[in-house]
JSON list of C-alpha atoms in Angstrom, two decimals:
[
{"chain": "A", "resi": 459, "resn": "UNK", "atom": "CA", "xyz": [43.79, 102.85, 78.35]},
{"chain": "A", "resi": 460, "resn": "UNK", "atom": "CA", "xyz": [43.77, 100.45, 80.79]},
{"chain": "A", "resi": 461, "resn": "UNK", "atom": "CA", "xyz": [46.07, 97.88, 79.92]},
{"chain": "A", "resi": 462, "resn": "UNK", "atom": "CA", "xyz": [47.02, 97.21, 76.19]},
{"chain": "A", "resi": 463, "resn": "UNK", "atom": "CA", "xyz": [45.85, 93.52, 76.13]},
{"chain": "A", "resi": 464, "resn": "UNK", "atom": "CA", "xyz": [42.72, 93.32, 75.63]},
{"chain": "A", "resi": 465, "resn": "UNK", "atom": "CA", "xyz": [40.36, 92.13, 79.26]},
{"chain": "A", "resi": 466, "resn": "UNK", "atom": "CA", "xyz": [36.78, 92.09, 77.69]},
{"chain": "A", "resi": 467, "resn": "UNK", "atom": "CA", "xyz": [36.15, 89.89, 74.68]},
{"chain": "A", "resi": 468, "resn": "UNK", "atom": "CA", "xyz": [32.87, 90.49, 72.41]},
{"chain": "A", "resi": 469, "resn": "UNK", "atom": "CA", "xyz": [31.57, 87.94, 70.60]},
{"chain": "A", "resi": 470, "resn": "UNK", "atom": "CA", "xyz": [28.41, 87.08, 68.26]},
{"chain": "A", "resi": 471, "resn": "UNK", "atom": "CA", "xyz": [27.12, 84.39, 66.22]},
{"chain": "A", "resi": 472, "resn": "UNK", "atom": "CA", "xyz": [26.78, 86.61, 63.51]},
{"chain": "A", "resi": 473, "resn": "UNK", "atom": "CA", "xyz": [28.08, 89.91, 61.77]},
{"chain": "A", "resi": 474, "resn": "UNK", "atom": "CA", "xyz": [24.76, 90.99, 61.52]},
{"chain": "A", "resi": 475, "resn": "UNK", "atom": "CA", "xyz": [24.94, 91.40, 65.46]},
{"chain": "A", "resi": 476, "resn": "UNK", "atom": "CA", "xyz": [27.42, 93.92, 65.15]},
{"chain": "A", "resi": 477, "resn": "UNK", "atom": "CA", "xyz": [24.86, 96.69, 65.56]},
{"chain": "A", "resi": 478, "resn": "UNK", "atom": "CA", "xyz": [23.22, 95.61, 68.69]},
{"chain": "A", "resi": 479, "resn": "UNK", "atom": "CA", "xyz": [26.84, 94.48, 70.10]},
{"chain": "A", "resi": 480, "resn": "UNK", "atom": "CA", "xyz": [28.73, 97.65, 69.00]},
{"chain": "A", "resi": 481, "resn": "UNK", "atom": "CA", "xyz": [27.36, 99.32, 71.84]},
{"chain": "A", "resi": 482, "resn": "UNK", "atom": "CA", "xyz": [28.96, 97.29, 74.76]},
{"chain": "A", "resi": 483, "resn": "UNK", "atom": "CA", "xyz": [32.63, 98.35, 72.79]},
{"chain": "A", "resi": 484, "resn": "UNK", "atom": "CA", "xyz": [31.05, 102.05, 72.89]},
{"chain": "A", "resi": 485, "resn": "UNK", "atom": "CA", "xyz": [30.77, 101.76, 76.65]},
{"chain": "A", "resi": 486, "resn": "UNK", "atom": "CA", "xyz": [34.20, 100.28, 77.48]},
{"chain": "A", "resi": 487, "resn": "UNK", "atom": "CA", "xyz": [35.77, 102.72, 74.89]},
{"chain": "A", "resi": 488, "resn": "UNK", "atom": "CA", "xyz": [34.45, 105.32, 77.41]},
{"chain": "A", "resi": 489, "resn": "UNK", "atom": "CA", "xyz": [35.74, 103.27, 80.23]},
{"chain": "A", "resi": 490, "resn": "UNK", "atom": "CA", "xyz": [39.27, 102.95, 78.14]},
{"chain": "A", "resi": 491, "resn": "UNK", "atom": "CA", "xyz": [39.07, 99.33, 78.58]},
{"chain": "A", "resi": 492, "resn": "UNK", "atom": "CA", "xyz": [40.97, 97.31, 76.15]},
{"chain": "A", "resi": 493, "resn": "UNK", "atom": "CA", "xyz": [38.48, 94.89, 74.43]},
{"chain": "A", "resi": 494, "resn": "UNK", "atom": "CA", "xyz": [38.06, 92.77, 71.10]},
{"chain": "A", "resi": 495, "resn": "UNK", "atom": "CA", "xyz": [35.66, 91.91, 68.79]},
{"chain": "A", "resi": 496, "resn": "UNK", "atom": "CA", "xyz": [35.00, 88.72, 66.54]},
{"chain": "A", "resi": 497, "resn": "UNK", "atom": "CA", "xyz": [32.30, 86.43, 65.52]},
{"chain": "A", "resi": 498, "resn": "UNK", "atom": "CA", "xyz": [32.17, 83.10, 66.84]},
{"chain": "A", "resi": 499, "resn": "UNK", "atom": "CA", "xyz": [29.11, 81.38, 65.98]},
{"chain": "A", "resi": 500, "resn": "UNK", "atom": "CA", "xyz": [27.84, 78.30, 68.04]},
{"chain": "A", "resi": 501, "resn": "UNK", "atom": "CA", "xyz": [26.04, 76.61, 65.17]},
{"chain": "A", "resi": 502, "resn": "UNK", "atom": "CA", "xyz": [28.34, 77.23, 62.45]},
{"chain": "A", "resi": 503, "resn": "UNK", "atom": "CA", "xyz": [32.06, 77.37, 63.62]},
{"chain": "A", "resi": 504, "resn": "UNK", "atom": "CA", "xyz": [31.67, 74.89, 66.83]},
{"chain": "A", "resi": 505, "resn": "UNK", "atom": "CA", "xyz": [35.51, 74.26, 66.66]},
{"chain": "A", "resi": 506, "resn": "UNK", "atom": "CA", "xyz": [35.99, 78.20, 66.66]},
{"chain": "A", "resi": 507, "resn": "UNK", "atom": "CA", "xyz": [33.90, 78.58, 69.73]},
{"chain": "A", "resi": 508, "resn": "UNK", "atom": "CA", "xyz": [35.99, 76.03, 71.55]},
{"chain": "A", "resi": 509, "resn": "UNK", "atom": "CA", "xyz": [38.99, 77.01, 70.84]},
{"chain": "A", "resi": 510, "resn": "UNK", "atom": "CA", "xyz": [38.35, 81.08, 71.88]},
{"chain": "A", "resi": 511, "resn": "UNK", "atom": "CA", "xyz": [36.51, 79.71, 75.00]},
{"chain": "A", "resi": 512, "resn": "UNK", "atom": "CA", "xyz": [39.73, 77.63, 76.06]},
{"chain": "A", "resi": 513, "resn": "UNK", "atom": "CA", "xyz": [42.18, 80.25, 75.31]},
{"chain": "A", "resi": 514, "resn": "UNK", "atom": "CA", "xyz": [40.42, 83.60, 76.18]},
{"chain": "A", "resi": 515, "resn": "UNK", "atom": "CA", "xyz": [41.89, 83.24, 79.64]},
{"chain": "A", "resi": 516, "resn": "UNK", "atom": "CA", "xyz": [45.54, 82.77, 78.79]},
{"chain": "A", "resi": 517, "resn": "UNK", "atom": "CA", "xyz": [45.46, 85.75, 76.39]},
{"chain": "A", "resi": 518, "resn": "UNK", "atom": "CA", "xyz": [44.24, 87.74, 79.18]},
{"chain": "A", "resi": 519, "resn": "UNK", "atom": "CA", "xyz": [40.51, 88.51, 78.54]},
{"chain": "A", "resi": 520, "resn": "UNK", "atom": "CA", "xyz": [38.62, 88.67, 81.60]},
{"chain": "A", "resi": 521, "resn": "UNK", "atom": "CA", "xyz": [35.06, 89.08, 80.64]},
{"chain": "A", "resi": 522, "resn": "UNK", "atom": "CA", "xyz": [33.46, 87.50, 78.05]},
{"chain": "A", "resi": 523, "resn": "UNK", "atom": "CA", "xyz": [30.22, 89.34, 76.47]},
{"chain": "A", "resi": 524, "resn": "UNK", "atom": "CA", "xyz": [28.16, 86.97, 73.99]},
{"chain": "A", "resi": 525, "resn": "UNK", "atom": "CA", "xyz": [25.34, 88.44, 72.26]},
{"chain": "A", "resi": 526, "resn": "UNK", "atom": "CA", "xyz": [23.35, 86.09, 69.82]},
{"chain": "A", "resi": 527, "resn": "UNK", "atom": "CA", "xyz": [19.92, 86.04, 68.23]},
{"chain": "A", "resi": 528, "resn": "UNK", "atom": "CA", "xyz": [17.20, 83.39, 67.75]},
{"chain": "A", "resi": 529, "resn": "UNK", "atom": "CA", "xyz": [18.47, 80.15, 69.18]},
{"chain": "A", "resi": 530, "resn": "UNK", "atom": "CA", "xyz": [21.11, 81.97, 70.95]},
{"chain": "A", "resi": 531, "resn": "UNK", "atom": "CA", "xyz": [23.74, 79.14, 72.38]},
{"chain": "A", "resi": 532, "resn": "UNK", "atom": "CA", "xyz": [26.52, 81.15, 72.34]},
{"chain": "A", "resi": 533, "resn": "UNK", "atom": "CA", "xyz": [26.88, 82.72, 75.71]},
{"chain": "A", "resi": 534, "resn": "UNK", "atom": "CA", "xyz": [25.76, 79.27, 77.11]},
{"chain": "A", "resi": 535, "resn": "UNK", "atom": "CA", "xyz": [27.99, 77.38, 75.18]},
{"chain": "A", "resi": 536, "resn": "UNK", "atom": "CA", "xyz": [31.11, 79.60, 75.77]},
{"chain": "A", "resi": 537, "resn": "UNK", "atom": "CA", "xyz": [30.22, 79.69, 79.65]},
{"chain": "A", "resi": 538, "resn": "UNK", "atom": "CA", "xyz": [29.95, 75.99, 79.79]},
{"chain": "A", "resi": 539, "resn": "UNK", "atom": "CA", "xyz": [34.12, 75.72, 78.49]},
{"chain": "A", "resi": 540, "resn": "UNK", "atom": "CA", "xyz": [35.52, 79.12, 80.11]},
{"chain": "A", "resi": 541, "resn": "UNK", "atom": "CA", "xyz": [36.41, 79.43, 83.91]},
{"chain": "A", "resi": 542, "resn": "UNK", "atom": "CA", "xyz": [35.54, 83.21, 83.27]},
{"chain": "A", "resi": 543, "resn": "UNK", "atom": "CA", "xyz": [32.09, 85.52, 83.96]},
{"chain": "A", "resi": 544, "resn": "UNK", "atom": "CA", "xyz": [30.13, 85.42, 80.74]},
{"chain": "A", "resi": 545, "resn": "UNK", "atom": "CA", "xyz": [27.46, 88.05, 79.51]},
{"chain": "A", "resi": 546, "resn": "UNK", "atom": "CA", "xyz": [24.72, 87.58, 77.59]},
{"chain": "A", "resi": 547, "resn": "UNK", "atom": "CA", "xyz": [22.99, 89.97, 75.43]},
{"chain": "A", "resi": 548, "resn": "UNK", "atom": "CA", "xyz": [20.17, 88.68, 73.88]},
{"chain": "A", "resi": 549, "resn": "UNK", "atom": "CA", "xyz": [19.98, 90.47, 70.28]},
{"chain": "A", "resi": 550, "resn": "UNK", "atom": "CA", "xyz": [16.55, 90.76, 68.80]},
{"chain": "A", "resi": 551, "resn": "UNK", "atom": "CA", "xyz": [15.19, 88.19, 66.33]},
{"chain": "A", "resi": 552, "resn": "UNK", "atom": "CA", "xyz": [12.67, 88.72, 63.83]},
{"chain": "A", "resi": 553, "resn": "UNK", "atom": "CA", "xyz": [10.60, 86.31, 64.67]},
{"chain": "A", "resi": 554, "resn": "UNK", "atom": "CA", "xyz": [9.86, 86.04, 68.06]},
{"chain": "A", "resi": 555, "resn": "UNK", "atom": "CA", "xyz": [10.69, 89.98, 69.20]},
{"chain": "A", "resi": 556, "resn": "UNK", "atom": "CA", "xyz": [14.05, 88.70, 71.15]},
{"chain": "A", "resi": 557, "resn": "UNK", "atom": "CA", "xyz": [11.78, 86.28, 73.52]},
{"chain": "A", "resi": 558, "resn": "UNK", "atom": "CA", "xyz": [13.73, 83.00, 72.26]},
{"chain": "A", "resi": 559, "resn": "UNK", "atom": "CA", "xyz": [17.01, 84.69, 72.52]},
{"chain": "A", "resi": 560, "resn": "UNK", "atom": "CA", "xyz": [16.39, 85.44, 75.77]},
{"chain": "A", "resi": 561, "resn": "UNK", "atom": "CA", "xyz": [14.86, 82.74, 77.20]},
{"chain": "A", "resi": 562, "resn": "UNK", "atom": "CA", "xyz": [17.19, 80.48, 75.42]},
{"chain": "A", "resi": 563, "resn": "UNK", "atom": "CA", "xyz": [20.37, 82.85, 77.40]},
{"chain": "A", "resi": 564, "resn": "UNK", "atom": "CA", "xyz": [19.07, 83.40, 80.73]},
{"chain": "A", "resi": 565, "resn": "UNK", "atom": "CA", "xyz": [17.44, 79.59, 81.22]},
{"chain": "A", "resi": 566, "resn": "UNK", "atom": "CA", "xyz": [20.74, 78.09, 81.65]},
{"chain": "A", "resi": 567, "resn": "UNK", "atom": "CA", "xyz": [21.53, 74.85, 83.91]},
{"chain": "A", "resi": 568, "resn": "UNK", "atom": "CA", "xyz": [22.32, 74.77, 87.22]},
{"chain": "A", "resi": 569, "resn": "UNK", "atom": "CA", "xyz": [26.46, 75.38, 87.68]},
{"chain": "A", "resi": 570, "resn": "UNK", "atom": "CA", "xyz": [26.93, 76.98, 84.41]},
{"chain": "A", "resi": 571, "resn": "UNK", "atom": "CA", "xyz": [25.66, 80.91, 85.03]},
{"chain": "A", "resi": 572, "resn": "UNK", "atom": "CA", "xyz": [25.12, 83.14, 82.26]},
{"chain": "A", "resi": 573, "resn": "UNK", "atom": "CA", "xyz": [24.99, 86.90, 83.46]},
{"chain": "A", "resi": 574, "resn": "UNK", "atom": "CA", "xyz": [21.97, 88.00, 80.71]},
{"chain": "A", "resi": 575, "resn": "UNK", "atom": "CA", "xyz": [21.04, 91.90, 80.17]},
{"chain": "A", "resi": 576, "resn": "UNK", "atom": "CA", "xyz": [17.64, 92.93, 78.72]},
{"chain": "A", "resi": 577, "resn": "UNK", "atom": "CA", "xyz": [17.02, 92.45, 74.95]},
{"chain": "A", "resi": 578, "resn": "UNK", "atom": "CA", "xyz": [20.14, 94.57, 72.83]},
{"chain": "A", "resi": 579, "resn": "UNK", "atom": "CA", "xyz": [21.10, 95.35, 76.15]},
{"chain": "A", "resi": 580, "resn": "UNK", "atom": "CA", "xyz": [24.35, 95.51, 75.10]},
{"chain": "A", "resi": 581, "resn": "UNK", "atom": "CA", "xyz": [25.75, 99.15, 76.57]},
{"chain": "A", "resi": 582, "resn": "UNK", "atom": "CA", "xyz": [24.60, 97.40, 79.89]},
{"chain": "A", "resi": 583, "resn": "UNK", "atom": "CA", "xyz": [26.30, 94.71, 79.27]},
{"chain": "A", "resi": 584, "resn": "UNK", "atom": "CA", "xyz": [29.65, 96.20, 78.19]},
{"chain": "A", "resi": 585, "resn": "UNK", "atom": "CA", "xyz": [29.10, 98.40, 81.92]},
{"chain": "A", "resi": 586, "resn": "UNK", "atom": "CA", "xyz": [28.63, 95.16, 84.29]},
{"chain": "A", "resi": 587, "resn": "UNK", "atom": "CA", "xyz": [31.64, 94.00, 82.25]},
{"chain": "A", "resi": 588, "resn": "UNK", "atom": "CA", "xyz": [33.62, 97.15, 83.66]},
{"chain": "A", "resi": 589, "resn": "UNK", "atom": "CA", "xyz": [31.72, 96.70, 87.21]},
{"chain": "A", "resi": 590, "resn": "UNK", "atom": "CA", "xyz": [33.42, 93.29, 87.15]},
{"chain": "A", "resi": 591, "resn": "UNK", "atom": "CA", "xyz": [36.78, 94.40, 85.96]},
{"chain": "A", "resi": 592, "resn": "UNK", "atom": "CA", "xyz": [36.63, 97.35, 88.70]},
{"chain": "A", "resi": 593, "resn": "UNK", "atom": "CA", "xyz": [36.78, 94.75, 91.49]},
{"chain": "A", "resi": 594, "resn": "UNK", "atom": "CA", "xyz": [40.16, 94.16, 90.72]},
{"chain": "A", "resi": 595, "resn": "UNK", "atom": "CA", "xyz": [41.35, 97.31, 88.93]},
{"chain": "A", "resi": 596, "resn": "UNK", "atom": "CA", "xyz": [40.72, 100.77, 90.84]},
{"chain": "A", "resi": 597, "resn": "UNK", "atom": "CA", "xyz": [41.22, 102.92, 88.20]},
{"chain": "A", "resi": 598, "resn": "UNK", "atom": "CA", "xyz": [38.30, 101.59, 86.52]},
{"chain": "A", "resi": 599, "resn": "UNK", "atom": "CA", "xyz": [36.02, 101.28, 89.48]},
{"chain": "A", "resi": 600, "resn": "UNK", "atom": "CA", "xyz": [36.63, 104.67, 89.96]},
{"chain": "A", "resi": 601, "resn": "UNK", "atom": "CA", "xyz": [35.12, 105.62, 86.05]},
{"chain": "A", "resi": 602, "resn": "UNK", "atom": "CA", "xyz": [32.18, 103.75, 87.06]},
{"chain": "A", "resi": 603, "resn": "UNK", "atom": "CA", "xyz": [31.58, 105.65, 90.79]},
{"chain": "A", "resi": 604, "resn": "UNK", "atom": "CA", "xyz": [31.65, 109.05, 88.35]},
{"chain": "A", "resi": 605, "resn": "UNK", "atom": "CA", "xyz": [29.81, 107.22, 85.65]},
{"chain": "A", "resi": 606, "resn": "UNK", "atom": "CA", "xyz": [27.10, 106.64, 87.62]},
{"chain": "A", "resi": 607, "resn": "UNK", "atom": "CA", "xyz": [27.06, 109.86, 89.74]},
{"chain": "A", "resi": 608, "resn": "UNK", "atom": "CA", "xyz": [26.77, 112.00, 86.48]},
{"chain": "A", "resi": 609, "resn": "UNK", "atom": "CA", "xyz": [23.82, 109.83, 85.61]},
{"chain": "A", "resi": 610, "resn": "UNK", "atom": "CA", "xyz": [21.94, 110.61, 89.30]},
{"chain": "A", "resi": 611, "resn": "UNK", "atom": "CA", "xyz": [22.66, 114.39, 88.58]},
{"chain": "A", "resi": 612, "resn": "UNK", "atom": "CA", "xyz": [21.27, 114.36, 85.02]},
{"chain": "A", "resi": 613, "resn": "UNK", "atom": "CA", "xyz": [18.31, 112.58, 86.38]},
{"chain": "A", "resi": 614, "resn": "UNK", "atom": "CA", "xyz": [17.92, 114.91, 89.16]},
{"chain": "A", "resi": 615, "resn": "UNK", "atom": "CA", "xyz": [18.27, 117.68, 86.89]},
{"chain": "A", "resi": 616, "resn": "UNK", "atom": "CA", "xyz": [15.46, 116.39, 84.44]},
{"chain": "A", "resi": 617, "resn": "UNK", "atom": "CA", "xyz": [13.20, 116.15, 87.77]},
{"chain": "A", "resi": 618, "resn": "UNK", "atom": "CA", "xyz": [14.20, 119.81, 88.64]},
{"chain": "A", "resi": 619, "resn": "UNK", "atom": "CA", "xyz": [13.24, 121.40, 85.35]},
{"chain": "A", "resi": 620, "resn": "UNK", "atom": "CA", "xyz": [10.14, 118.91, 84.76]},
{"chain": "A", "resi": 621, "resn": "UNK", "atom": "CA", "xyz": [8.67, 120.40, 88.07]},
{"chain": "A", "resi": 622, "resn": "UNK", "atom": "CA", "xyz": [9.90, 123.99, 87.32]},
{"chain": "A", "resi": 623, "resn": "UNK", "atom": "CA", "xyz": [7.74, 123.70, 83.68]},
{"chain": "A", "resi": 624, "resn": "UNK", "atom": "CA", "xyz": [4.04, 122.67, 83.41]},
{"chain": "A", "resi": 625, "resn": "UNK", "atom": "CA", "xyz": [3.84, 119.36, 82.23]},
{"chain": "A", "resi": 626, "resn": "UNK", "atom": "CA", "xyz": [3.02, 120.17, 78.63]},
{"chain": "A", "resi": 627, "resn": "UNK", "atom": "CA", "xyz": [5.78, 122.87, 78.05]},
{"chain": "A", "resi": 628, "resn": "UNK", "atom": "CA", "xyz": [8.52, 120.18, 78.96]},
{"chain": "A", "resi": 629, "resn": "UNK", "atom": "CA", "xyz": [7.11, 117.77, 76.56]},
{"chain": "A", "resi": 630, "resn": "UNK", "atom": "CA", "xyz": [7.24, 120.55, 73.61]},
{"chain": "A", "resi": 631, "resn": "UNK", "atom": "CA", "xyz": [11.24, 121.15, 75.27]},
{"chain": "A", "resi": 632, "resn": "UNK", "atom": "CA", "xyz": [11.65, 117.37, 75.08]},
{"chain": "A", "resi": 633, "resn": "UNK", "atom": "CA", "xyz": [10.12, 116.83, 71.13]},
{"chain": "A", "resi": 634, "resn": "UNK", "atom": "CA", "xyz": [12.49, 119.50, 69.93]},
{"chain": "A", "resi": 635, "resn": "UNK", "atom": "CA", "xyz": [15.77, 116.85, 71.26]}
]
């Protein structure tokens, strides 16, 4: 790992979250970035979510990713106490498809930015998280230059063999994955 503190904190407003948001800790496990998760929820435990938003820098979190559903004041909430980048993943209501949590994440006021990812974008979340921590820490900016370098050759291979197959075959190759 990294360092044994934890630098990335996850957060939700609900348990139920956990699903979406377990993919951001997937990511940074592959990163070996130290990172914790707890719920924090912005309606129900308002005293909770000020008190991890004041102290996540002193206990050495870096990165804050907040994914919430439906209303979805979390991320904004913890961004407008904390000094450090937050990320918001808006998780998928029943509802309203994930359009409220979204627009309720990325519509934030002037001087208080939320960084927002695509609906359960949370493995895209958890890799900006790393992008951000790799400005400071080489080791991990180095994970991401392979990171993304193995994704450009498994795209280019998938390009190679689609125009080595007619289109048809590959799809039959492709519905056996």
């Amino acid at each position: 790992k990294i360092m044994k503190k934890p630098l990335v904190g996850i957060i939700m407003g609900s348990d139920s979250d956990l699903p979406i948001m377990q993919e951001a800790a997937k990511i940074l496990e592959f990163f070996e970035i130290e990172f914790e998760v707890t719920v924090v929820s912005a309606h129900r435990t308002p005293e909770r979510l000020f008190k991890y938003s004041k102290e996540a820098e002193k206990r050495g979190i870096r990165v804050i990713i907040a994914g919430a559903g439906g209303a979805a004041h979390l991320p904004g909430m913890v961004a407008s106490i904390t000094p450090l980048p937050v990320i918001g993943v808006p998780v998928k209501s029943a509802s309203l498809e994930g359009m409220d949590s979204l627009l309720s994440i990325v519509q934030m006021p002037g001087g208080i930015p939320v960084a927002t990812v695509a609906i359960n974008g949370a493995k895209n979340a958890g890799i900006l998280a790393a992008e951000i921590l790799g400005v400071k820490y080489k080791e991990i900016r180095k994970k991401i230059k392979t990171y993304k370098k193995e994704l450009r050759a498994e795209v280019e291979q998938k390009a190679e063999n689609l125009e080595n197959l007619e289109y048809k075959e590959y799809l039959k190759i492709m519905a056996k994955k």
